[in-house]
Short mmCIF file of C-alpha atoms in Angstrom, two decimals:
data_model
loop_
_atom_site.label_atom_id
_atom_site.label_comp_id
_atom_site.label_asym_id
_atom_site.label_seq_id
_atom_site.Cartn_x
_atom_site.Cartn_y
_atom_site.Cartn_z
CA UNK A 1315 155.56 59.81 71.45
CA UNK A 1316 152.14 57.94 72.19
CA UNK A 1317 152.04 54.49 74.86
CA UNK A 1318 150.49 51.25 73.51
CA UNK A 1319 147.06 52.00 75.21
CA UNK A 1320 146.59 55.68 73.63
CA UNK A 1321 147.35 53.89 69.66
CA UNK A 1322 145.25 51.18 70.21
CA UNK A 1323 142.39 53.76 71.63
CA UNK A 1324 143.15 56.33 68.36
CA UNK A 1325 143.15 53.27 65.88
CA UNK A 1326 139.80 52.05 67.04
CA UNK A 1327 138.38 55.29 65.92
CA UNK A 1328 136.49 54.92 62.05
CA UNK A 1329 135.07 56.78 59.90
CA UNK A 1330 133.22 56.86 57.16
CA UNK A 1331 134.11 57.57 53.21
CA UNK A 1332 132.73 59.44 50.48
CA UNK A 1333 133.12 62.29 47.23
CA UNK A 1334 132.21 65.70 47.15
CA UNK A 1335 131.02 67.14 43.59
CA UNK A 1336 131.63 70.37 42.77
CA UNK A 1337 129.45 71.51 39.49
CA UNK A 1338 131.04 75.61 38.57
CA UNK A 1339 128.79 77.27 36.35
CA UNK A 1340 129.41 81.14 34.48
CA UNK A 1341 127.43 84.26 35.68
CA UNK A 1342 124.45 84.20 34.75
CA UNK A 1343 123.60 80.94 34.17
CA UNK A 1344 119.70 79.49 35.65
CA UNK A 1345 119.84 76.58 37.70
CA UNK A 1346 115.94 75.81 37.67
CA UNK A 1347 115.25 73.92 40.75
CA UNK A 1348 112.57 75.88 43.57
CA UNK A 1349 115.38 74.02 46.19
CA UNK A 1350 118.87 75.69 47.56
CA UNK A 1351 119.31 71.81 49.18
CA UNK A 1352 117.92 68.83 49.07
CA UNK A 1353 118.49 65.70 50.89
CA UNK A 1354 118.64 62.85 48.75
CA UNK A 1355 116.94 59.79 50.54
CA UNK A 1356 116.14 57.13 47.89
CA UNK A 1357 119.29 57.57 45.73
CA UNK A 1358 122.46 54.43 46.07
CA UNK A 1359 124.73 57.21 45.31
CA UNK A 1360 123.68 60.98 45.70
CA UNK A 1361 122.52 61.86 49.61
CA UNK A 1362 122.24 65.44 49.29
CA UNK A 1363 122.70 68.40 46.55
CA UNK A 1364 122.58 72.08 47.49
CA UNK A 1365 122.69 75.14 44.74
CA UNK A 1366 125.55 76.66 46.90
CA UNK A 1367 125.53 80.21 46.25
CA UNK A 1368 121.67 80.28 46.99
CA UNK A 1369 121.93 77.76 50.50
CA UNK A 1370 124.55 80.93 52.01
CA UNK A 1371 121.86 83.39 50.37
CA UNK A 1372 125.14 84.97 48.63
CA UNK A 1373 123.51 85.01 44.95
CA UNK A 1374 125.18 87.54 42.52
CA UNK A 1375 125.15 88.74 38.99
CA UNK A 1376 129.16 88.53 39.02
CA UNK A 1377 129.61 85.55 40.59
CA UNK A 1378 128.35 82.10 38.81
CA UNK A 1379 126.28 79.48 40.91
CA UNK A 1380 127.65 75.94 42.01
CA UNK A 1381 125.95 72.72 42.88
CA UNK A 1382 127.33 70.98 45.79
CA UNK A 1383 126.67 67.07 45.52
CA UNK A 1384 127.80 64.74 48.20
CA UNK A 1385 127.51 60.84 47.94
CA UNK A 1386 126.38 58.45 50.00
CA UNK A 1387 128.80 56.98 52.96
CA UNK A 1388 128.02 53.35 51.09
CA UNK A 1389 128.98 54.66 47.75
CA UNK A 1390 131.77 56.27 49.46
CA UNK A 1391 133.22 53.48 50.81
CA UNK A 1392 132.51 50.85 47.45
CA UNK A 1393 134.15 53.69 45.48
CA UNK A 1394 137.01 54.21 47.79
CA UNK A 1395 140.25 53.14 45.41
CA UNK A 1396 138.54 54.35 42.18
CA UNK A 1397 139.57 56.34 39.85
CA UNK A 1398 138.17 59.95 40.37
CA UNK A 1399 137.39 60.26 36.98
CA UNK A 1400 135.11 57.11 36.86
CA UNK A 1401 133.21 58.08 40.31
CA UNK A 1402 132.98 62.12 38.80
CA UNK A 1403 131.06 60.00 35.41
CA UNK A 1404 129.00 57.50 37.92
CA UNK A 1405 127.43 60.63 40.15
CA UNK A 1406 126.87 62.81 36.90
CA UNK A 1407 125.20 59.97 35.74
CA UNK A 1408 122.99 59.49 39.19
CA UNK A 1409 122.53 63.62 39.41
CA UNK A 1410 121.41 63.76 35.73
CA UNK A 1411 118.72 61.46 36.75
CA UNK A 1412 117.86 63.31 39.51
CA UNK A 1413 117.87 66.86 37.89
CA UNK A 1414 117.80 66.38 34.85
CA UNK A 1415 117.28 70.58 34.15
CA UNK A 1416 120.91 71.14 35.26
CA UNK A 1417 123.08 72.88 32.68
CA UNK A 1418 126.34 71.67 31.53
CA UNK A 1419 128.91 73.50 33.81
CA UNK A 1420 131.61 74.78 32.97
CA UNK A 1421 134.16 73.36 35.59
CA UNK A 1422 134.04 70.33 37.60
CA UNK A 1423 135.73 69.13 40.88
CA UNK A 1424 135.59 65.66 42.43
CA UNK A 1425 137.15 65.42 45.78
CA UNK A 1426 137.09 62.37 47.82
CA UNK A 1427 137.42 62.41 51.53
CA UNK A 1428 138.81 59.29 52.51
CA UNK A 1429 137.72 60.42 56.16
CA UNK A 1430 134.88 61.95 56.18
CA UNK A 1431 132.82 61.41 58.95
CA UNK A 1432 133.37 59.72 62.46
CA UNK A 1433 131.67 56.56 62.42
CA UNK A 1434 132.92 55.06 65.81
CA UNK A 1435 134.50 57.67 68.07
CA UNK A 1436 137.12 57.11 71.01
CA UNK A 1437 135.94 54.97 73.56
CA UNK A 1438 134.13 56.57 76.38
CA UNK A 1439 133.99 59.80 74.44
CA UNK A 1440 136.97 62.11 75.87
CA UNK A 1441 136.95 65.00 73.65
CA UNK A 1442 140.81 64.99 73.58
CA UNK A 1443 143.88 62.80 74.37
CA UNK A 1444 146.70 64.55 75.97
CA UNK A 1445 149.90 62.55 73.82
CA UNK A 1446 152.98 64.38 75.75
CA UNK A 1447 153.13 66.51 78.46
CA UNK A 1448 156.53 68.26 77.96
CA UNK A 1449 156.12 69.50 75.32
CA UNK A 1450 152.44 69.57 75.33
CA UNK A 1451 150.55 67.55 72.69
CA UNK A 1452 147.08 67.30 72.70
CA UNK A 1453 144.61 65.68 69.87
CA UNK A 1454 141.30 66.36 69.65
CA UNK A 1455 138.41 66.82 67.26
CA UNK A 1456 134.96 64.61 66.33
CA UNK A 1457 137.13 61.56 66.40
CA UNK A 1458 137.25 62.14 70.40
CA UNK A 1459 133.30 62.81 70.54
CA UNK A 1460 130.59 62.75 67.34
CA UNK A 1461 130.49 63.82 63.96
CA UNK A 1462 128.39 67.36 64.25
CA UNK A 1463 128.59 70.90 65.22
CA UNK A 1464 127.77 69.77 69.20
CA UNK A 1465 130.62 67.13 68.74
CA UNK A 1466 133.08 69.41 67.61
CA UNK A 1467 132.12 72.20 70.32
CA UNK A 1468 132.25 69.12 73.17
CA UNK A 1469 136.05 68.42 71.90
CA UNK A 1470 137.37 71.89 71.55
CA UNK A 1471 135.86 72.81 75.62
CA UNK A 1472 137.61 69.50 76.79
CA UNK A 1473 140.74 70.44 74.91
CA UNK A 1474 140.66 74.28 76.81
CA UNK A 1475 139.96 72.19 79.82
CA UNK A 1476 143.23 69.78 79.28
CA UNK A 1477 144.99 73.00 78.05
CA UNK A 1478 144.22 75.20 81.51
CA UNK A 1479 146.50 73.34 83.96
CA UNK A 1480 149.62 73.39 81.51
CA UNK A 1481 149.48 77.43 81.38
#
């Protein structure tokens, strides 16, 4: 479906790696910090932890809080091909350490993202890649532009734009 020149242009794009913790607590339970987020700047593992429930001001006697912990892109990418339950221990470890006032949940959830963010986008920036023209097949996304809200918005106008002649 793709030429030569458009799969050597999609595998030059990276990214980076890393893990996602998930810490699920019961209602009612105190998580003492005066933070909903905090970025994490002197840590080898932990780059930023947010108290979920009270970063989307969405705080409720029902519903128990979580802590959101996300690793570092270098940790991601040492930690790659380890086992999950190993990295979960290693950033409990580095969190404990951190805040050590956190109660002991009662659910966890590692999740690695093996592609998390773009680290070198598509040459010259396109915001898409038309693949096929009958049928259409377009690709787009921050792989096409830059890893944020801006880069994502830049990709989905150039995709309406490569979409417009076709309709």
């Amino acid at each position: 479906v793709i030429n030569e020149s458009q799969r050597q242009q999609l595998e030059s794009v990276s990214y980076s790696s890393r893990y996602a913790l998930g810490l699920f607590y019961e209602a009612g339970t105190g998580i003492a910090v005066p933070w909903a987020a905090r970025y994490v700047s002197d840590n080898p593992c932990i780059r930023f932890i947010s108290i979920d429930n009270k970063k989307r001001n969405i705080e409720s006697a029902e519903a128990g809080p979580s802590v959101v912990v996300h690793t570092t892109v270098s940790f991601g990418s040492e930690h790659l091909d380890s086992e999950p339950a190993e990295v979960q221990q290693l950033i409990l470890g580095h969190l404990q350490r951190i805040v050590p006032s956190l109660p002991e949940p009662s659910s966890i959830k590692c999740q690695r993202w093996r592609y998390s963010q773009v680290t070198r986008a598509m040459p010259d920036c396109p915001g898409q890649m038309i693949l096929h023209t009958q049928p259409l097949l377009i690709c787009g996304g921050d792989g096409f532009t830059r890893s944020n809200f801006d880069g994502c918005i830049e990709s989905a106008m150039s995709l309406a734009e490569a979409v417009k002649p076709h309709l």
